[in-house]
PDB file of C-alpha atoms and ligand atoms in Angstrom:
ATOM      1  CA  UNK A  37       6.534  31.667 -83.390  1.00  0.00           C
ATOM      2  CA  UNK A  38       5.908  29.846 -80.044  1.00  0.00           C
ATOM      3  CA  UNK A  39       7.353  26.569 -79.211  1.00  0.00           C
ATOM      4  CA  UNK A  40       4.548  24.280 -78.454  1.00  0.00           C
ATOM      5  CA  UNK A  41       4.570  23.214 -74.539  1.00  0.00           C
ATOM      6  CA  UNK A  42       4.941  19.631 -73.903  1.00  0.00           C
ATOM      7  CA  UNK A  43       2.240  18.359 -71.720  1.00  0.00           C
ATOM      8  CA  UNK A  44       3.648  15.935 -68.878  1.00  0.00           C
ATOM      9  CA  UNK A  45       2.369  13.847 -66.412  1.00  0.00           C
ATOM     10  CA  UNK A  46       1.569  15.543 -63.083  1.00  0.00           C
ATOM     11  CA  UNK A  47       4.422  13.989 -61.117  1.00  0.00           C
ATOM     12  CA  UNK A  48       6.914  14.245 -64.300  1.00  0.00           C
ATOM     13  CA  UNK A  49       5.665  17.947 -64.297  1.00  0.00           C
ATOM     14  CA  UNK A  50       6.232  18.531 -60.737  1.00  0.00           C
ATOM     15  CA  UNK A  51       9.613  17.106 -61.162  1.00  0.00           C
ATOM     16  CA  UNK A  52      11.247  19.316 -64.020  1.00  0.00           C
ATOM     17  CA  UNK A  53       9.537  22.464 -62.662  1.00  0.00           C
ATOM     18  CA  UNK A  54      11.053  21.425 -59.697  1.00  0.00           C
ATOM     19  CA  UNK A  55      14.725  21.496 -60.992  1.00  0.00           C
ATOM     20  CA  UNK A  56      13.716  24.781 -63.141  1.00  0.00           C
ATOM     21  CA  UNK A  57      12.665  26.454 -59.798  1.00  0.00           C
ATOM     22  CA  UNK A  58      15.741  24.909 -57.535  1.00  0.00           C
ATOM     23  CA  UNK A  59      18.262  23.788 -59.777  1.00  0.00           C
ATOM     24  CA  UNK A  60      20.882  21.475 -58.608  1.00  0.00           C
ATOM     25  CA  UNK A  61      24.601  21.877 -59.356  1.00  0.00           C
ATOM     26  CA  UNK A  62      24.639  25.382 -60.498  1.00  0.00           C
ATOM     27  CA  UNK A  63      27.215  27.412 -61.015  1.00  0.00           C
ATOM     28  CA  UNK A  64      31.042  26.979 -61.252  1.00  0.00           C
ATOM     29  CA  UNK A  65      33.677  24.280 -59.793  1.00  0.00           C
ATOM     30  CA  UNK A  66      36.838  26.012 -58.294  1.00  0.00           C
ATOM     31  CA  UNK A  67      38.952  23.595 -60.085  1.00  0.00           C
ATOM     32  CA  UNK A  68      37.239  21.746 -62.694  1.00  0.00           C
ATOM     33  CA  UNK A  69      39.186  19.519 -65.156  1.00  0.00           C
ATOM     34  CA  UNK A  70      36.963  19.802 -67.900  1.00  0.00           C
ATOM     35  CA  UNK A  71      34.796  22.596 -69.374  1.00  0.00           C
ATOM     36  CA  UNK A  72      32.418  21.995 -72.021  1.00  0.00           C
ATOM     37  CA  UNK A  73      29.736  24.231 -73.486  1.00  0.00           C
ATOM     38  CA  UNK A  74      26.961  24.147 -76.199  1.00  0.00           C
ATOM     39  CA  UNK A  75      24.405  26.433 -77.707  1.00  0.00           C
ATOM     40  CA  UNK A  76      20.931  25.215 -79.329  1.00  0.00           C
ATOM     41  CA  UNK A  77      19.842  28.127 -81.436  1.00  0.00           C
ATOM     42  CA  UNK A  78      16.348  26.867 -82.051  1.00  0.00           C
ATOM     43  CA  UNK A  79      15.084  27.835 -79.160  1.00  0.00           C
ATOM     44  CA  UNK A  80      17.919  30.084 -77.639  1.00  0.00           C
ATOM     45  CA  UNK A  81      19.178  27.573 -75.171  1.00  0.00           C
ATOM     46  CA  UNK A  82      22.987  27.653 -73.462  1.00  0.00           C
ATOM     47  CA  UNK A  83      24.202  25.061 -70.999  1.00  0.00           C
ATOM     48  CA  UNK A  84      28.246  25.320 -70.057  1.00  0.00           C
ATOM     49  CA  UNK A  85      29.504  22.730 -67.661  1.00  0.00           C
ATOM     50  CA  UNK A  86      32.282  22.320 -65.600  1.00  0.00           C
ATOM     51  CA  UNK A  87      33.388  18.703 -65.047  1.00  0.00           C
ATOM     52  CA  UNK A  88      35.985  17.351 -62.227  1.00  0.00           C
ATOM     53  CA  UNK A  89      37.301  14.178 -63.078  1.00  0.00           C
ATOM     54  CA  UNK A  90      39.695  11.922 -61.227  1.00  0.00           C
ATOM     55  CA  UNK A  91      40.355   8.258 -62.096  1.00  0.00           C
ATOM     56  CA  UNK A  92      37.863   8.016 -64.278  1.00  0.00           C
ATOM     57  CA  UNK A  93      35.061   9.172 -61.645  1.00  0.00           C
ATOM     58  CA  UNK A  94      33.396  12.602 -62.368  1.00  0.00           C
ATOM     59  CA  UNK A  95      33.924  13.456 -58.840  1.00  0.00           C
ATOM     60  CA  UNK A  96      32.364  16.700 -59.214  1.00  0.00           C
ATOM     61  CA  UNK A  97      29.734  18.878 -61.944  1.00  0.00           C
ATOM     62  CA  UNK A  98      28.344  21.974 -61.615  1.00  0.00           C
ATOM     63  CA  UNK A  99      26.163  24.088 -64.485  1.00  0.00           C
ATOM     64  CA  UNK A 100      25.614  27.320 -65.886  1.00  0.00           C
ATOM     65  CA  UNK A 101      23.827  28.884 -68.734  1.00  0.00           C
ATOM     66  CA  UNK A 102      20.400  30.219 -69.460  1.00  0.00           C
ATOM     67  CA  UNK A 103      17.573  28.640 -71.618  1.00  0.00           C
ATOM     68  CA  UNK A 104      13.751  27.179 -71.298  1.00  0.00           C
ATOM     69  CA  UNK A 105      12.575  25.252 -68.103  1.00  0.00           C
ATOM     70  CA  UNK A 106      13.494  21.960 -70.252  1.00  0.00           C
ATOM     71  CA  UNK A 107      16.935  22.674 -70.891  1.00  0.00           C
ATOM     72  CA  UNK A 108      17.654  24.217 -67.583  1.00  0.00           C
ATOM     73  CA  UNK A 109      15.980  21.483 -65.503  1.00  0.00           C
ATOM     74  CA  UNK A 110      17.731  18.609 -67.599  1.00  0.00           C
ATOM     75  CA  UNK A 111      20.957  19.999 -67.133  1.00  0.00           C
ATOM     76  CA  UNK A 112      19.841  19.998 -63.597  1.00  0.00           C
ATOM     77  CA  UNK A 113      18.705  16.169 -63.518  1.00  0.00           C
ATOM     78  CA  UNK A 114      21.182  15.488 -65.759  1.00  0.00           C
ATOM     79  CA  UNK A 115      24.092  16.765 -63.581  1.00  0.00           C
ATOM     80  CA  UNK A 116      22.813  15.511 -60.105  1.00  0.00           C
ATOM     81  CA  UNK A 117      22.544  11.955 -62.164  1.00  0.00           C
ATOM     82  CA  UNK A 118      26.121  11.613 -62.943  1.00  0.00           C
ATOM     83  CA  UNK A 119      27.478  13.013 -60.251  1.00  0.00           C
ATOM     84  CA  UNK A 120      30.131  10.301 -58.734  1.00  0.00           C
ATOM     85  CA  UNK A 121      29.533   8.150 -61.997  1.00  0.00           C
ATOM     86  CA  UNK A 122      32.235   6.957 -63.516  1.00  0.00           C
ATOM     87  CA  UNK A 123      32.698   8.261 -67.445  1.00  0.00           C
ATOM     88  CA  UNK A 124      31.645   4.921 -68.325  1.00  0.00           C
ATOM     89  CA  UNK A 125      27.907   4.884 -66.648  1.00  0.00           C
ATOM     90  CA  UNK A 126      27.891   8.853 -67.581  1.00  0.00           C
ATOM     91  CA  UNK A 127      27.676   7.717 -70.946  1.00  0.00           C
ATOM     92  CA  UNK A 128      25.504   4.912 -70.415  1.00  0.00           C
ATOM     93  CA  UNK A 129      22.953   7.452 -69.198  1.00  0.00           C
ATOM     94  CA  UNK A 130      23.416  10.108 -72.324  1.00  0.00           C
ATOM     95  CA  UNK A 131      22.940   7.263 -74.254  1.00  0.00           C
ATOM     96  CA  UNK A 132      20.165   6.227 -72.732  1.00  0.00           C
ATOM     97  CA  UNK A 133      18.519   9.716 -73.072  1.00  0.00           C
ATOM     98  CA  UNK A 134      19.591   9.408 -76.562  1.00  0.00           C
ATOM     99  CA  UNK A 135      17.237   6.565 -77.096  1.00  0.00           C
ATOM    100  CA  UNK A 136      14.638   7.656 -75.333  1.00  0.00           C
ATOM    101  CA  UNK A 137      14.017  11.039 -76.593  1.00  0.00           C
ATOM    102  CA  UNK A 138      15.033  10.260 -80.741  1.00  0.00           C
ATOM    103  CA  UNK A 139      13.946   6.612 -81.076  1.00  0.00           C
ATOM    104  CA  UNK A 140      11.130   7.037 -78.316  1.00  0.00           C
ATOM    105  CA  UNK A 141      12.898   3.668 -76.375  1.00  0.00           C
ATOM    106  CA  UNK A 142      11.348   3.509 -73.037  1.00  0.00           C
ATOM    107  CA  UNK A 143      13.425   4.871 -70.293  1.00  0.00           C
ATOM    108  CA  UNK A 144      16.498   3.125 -69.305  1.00  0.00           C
ATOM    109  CA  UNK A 145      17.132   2.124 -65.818  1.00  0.00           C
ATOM    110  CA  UNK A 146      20.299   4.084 -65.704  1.00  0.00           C
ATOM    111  CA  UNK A 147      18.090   7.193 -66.749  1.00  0.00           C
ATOM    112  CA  UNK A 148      16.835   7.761 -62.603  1.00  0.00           C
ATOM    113  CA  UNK A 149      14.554  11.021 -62.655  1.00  0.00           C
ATOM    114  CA  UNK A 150      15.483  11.656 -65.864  1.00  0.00           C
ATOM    115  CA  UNK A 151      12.970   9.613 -67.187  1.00  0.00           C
ATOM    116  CA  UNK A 152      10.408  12.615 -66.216  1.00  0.00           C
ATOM    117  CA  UNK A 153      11.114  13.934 -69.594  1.00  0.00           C
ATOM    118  CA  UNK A 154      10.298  11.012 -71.449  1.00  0.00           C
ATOM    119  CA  UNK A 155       7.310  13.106 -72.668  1.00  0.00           C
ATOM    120  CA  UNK A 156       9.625  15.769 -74.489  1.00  0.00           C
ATOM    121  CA  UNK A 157      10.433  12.888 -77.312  1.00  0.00           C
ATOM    122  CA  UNK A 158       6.507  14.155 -78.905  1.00  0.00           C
ATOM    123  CA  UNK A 159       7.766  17.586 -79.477  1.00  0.00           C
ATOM    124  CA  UNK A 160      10.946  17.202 -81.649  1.00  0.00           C
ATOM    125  CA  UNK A 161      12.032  20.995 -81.346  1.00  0.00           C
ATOM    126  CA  UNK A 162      11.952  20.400 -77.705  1.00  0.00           C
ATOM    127  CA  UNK A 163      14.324  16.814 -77.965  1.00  0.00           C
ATOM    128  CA  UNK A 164      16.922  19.720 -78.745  1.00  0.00           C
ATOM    129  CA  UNK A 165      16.591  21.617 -75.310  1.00  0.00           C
ATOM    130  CA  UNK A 166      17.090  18.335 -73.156  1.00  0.00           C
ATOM    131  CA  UNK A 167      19.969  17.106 -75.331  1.00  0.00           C
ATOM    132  CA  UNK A 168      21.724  20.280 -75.099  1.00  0.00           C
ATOM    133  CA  UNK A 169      22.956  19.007 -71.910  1.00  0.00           C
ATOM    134  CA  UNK A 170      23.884  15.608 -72.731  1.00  0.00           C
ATOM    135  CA  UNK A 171      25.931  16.952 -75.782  1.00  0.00           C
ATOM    136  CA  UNK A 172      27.699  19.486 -73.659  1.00  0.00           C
ATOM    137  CA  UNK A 173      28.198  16.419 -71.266  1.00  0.00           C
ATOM    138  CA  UNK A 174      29.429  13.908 -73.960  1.00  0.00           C
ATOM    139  CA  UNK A 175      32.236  16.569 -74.826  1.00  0.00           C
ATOM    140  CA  UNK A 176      33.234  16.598 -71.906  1.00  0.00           C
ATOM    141  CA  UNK A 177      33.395  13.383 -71.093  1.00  0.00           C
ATOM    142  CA  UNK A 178      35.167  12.955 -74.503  1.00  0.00           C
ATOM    143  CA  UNK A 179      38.062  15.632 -73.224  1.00  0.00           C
ATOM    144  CA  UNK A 180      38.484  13.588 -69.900  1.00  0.00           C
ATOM    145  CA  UNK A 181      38.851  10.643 -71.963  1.00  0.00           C
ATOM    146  CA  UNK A 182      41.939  12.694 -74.009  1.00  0.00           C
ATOM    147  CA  UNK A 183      43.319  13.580 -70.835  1.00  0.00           C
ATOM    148  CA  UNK A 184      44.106  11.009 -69.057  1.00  0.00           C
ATOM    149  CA  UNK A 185      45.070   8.980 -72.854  1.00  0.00           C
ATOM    150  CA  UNK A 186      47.264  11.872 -72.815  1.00  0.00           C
ATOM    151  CA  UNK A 187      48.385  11.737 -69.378  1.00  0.00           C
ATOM    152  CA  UNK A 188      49.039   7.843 -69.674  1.00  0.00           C
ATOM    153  CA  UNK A 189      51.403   8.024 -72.357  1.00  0.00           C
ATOM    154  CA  UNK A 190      53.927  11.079 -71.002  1.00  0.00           C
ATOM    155  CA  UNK A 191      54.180   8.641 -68.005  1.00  0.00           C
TER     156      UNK A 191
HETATM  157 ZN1   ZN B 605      14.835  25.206 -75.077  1.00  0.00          ZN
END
């Protein structure tokens, strides 16, 4: 069965096909110090990221995986977003995304170009696709946060 097409404004549309088309941060980091991955079977989605993370700063992200133009160009947005963040405003802005897309919140300041998918929260199967990313994100974020607890108390 098809998955319905969200309709977008012009400029929001311009912006994820943009990121679809050219995606930002793909690929793999040389050294990363976290590696997360998630799958959304619905719609056959896979986003893996690789996370570099020193002093609490996600100093570098890069993406890989395969999956519809939303889940490919919110792992794009989602990835030049937090890029430099520290974990802290990373998860400001997944929670953020959170809000907007399952309890239809307007966009959060922290959200950037993000907010271009605001339109995805009317098409629940699609809220899937652009939170594959975020979960994938969240983990590893939630690994970093191990690490360095871990780190921390061997010292
Ligand atoms: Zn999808």
């Amino acid at each position: 069965m098809p998955v319905p097409e969200p309709q977008f404004d012009e400029l929001y549309r311009e912006i994820i096909l943009d990121h679809f088309r050219r995606p930002r941060n793909q690929g793999k980091l040389p050294n990363p110090t976290q590696h997360a991955e998630g799958l959304n079977p619905v719609c056959g989605d896979e986003i893996v990221l690789d996370l570099a993370v020193r002093g609490g700063t996600i100093e570098d992200i890069a993406f890989s995986g395969m999956g519809c133009s939303i889940s490919q160009s919110t792992a794009s947005l989602l990835t030049e977003r937090v890029k430099g963040s520290t974990l802290e405003e990373a998860e400001q802005v997944v929670a953020g995304m959170n809000a907007m897309l399952v309890d239809g919140a307007p966009p959060a300041r922290e959200l950037g170009d993000l907010e271009a998918l605001q339109g995805v929260a009317k098409f629940p199967v699609r809220v899937k696709c652009a939170l594959l990313s975020c979960k994938v994100l969240e983990e590893g974020i939630d690994e970093a946060r191990n690490g360095t607890e871990a780190k921390e108390t061997n010292s």
